[in-house]
mmCIF file of C-alpha atoms and ligand atoms in Angstrom:
data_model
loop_
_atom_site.group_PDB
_atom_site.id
_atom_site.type_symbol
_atom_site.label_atom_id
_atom_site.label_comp_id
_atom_site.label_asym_id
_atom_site.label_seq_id
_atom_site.Cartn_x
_atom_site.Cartn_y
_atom_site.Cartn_z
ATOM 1 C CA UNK A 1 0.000 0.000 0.000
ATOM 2 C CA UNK A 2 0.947 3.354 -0.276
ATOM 3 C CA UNK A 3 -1.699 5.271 2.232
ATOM 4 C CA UNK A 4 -3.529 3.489 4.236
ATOM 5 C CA UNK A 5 -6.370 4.792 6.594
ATOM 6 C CA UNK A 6 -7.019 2.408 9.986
ATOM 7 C CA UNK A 7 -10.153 2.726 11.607
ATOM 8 C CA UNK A 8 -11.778 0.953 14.022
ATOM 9 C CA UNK A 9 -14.922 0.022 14.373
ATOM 10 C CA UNK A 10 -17.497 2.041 16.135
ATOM 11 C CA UNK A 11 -18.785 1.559 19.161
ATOM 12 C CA UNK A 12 -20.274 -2.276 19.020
ATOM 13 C CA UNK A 13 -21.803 -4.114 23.031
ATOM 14 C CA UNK A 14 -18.806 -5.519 23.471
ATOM 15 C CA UNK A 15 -17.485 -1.900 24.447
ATOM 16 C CA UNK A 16 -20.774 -0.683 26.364
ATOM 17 C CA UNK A 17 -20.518 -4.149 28.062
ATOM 18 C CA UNK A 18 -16.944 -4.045 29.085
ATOM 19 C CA UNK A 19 -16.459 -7.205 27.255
ATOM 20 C CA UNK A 20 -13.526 -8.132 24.979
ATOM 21 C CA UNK A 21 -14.272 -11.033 22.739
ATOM 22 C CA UNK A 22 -13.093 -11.857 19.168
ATOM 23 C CA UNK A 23 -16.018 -13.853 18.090
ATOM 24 C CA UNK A 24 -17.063 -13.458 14.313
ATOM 25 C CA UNK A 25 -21.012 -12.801 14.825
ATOM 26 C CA UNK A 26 -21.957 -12.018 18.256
ATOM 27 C CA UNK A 27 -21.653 -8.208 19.141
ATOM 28 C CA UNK A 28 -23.221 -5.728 16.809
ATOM 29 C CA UNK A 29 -22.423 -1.814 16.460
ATOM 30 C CA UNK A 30 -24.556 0.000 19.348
ATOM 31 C CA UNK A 31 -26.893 2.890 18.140
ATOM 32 C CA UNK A 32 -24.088 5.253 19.071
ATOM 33 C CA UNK A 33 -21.442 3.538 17.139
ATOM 34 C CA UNK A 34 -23.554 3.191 13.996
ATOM 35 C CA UNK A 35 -23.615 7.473 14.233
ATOM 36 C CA UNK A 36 -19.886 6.914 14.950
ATOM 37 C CA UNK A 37 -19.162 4.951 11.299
ATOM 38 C CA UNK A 38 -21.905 7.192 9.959
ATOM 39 C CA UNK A 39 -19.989 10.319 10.852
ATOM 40 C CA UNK A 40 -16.394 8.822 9.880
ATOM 41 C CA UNK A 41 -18.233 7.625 6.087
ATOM 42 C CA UNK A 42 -19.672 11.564 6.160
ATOM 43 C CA UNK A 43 -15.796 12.609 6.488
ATOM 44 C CA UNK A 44 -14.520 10.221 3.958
ATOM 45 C CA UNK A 45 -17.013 11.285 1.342
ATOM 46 C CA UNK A 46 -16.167 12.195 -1.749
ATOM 47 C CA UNK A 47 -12.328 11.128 -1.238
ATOM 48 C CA UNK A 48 -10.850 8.264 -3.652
ATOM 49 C CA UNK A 49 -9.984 4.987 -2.398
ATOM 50 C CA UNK A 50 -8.655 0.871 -4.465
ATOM 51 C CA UNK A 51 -11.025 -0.399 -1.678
ATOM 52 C CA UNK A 52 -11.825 -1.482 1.656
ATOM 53 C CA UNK A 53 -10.426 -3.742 3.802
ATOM 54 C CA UNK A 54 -12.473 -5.254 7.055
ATOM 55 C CA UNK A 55 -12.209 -7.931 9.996
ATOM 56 C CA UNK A 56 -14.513 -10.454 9.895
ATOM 57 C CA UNK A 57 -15.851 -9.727 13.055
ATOM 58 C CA UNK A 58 -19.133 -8.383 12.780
ATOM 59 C CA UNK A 59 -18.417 -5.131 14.112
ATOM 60 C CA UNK A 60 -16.214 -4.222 12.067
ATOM 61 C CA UNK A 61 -17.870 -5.312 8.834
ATOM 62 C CA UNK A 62 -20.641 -3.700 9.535
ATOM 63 C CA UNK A 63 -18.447 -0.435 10.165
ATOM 64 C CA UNK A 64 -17.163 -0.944 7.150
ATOM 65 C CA UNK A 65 -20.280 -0.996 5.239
ATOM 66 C CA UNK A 66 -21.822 1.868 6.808
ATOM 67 C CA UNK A 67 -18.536 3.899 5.617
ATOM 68 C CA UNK A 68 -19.138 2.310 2.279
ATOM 69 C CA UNK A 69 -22.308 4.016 2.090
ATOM 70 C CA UNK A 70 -20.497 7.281 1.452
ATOM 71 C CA UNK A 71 -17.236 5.182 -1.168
ATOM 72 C CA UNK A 72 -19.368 2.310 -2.727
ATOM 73 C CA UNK A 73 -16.453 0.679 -3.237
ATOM 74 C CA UNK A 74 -15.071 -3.145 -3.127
ATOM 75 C CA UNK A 75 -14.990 -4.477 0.473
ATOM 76 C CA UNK A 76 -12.851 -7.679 1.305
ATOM 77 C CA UNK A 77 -12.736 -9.072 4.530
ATOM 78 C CA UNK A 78 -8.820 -10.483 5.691
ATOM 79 C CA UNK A 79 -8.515 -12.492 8.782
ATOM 80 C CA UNK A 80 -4.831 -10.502 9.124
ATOM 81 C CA UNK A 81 -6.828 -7.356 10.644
ATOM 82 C CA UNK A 82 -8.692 -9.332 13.130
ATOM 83 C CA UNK A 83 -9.316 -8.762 16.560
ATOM 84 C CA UNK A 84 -6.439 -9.710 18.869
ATOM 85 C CA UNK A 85 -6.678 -13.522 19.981
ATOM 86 C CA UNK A 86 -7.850 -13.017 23.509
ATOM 87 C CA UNK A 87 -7.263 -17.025 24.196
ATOM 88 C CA UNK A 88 -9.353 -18.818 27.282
ATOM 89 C CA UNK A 89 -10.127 -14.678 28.403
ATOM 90 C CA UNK A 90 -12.650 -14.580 25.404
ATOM 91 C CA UNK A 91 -16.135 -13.532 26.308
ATOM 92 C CA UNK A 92 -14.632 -12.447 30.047
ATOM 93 C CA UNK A 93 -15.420 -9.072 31.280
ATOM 94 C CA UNK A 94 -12.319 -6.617 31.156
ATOM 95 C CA UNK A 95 -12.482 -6.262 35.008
ATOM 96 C CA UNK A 96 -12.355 -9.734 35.865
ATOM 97 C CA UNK A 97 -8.966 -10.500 33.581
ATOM 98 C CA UNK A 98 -5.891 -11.137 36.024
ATOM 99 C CA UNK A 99 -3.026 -8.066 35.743
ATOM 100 C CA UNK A 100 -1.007 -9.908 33.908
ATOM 101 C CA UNK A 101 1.142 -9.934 30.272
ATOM 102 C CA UNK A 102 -0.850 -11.058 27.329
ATOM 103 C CA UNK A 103 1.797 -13.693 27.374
ATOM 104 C CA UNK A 104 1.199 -14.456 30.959
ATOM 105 C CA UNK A 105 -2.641 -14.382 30.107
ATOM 106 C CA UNK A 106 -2.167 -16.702 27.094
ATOM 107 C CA UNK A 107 -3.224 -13.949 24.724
ATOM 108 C CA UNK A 108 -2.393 -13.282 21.030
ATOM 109 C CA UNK A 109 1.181 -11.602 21.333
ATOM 110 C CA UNK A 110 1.551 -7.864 20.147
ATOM 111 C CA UNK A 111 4.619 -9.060 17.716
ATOM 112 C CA UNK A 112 1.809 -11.210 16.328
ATOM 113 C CA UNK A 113 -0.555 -9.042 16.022
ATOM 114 C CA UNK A 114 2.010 -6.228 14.402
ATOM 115 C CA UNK A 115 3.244 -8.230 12.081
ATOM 116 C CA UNK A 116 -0.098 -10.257 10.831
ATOM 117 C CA UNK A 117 -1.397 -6.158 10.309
ATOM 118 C CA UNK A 118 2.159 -5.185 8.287
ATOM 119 C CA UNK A 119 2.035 -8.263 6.245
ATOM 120 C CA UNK A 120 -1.989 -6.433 5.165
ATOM 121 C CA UNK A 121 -0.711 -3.785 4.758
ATOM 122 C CA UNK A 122 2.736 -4.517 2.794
ATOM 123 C CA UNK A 123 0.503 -7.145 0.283
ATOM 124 C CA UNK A 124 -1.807 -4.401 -0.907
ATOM 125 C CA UNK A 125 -1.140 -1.885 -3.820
ATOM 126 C CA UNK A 126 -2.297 1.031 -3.848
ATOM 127 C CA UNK A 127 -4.656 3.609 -1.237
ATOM 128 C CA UNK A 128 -7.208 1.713 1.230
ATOM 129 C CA UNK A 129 -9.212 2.197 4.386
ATOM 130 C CA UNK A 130 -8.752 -0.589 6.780
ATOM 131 C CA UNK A 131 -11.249 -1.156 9.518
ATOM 132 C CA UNK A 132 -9.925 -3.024 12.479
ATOM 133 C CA UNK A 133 -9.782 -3.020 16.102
ATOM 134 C CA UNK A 134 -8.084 -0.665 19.250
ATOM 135 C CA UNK A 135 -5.192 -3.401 19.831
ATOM 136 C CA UNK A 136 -3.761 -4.770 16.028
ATOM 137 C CA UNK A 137 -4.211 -0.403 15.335
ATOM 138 C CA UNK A 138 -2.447 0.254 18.244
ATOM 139 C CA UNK A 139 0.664 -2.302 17.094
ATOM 140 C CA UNK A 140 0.782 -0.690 13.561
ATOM 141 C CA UNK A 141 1.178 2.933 15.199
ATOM 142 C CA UNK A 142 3.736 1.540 17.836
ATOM 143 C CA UNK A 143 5.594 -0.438 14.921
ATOM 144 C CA UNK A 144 5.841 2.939 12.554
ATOM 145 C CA UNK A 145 6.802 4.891 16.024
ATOM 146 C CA UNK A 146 9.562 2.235 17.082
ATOM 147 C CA UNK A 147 7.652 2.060 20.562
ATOM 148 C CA UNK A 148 7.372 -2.003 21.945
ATOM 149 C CA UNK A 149 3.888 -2.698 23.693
ATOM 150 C CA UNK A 150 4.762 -1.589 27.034
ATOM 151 C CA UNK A 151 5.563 2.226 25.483
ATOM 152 C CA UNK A 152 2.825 2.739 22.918
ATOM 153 C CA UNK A 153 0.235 1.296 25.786
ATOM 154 C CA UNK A 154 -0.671 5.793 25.680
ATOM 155 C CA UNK A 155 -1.949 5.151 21.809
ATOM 156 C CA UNK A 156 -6.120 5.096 22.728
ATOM 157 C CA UNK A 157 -7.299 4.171 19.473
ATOM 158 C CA UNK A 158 -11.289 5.851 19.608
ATOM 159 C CA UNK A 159 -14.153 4.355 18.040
ATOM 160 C CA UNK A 160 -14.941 5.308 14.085
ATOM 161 C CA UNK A 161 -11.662 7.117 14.307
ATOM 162 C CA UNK A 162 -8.870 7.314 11.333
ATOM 163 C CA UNK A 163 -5.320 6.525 11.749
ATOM 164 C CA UNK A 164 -3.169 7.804 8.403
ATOM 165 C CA UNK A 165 -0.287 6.288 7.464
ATOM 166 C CA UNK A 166 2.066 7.306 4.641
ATOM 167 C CA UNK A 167 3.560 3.672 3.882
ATOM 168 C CA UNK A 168 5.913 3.974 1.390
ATOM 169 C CA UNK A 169 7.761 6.776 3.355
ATOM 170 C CA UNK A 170 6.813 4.994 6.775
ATOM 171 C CA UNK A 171 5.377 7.995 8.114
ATOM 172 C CA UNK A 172 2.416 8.536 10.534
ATOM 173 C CA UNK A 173 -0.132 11.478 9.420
ATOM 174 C CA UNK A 174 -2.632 11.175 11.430
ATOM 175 C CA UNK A 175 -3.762 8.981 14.989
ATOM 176 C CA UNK A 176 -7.078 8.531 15.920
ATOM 177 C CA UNK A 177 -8.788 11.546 14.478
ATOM 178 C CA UNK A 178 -12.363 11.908 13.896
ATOM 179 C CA UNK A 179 -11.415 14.767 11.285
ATOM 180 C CA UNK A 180 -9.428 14.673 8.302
ATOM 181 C CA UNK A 181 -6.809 17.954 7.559
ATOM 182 C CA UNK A 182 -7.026 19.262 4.486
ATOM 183 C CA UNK A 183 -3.568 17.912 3.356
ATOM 184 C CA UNK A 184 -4.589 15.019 4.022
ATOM 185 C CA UNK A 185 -7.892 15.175 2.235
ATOM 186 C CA UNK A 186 -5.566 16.556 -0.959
ATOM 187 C CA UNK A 187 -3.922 13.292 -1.138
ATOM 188 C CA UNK A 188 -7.444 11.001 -1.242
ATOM 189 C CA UNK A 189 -8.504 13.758 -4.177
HETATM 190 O O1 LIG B 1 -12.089 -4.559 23.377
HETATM 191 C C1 LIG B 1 -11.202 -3.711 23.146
HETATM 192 O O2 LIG B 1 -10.846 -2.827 23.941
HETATM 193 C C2 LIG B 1 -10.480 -3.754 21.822
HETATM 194 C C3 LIG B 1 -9.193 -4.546 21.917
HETATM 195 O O3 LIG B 1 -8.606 -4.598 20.617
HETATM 196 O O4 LIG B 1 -11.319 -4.376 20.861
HETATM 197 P P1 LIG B 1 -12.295 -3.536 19.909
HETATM 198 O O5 LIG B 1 -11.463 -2.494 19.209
HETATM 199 O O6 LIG B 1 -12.860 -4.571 18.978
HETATM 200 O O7 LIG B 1 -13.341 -2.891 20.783
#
């Protein structure tokens, strides 16, 4: 790729439940994130993308075709930009999970997750939007800023927002914003 735009999905009752779970078709986008991807596809109007890449999980595909709404382009769904792996903690509430590693915890690694998102992104030519999740977003940003997962843990990804990376020049143009600059809206012309 040579832009890419990571969002992640709005606001879905896995959030307003305090719940983290990586199943495909469980938790759909609350009323509030459906305004969320509304507003983010109201923002992207207009621009020009070579398409639209999702998770599977349900949240995020149905993110992705509210945005679309506003594009009408191609949407493919890639396991790579899946929700993190969240192992036997699946399903749990956050506040119950033990203060522990994700390695301790048994949970999909961060290099994992960073590299399963760069190998997306690298295999792609051209300009896309990629809707994801807070985590895998979170190790992209921390991989382009040289920060591990201990340092980047700062980088709150927010629902619906947009993440802008320059690829080819490895440089990050945007995190988390709800807006888009006008620079950056010159290169989606
Ligand atoms: O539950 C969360 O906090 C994050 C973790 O990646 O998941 P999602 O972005 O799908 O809400």
């Amino acid at each position: 790729m040579k832009y890419v735009i990571l969002i992640r999905h709005g606001e879905s009752y896995t959030n307003r439940n305090g719940i983290l779970s990586s199943e495909l078709n469980r938790y759909r986008l609350t009323e509030e994130g459906i305004e969320q991807a509304r507003f983010t596809g109201e923002q992207l109007n207009g621009l020009k993308f070579d398409g639209i890449i999702s998770s599977p999980i349900l949240r995020a595909v149905e993110t992705a075709n509210i945005i679309n709404q506003y594009l009408n382009l191609e949407i493919k769904t890639d396991n790579r930009a899946i929700e993190s792996d969240f192992g036997e903690y699946n399903g749990k509430r956050i506040v119950d999970i033990p203060d522990k590693s994700r390695d301790e915890l048994g949970m999909e690694s961060f290099e994992s997750q960073t590299s399963r998102m760069i190998d997306l992104i690298n295999s792609y030519t051209g300009n896309y939007i990629v809707v994801s999740h807070s985590f895998p977003i979170r190790c992209v940003l921390a991989n382009y800023l040289k920060l591990g997962e201990i340092e980047s843990f700062g980088l709150d990804i927010r629902h619906a927002s947009m993440s802008v990376i320059n690829v080819e020049k490895e440089k990050i143009l945007a995190i988390g914003s709800l807006l888009l600059s006008p620079e950056i809206r010159k290169i989606f012309k």
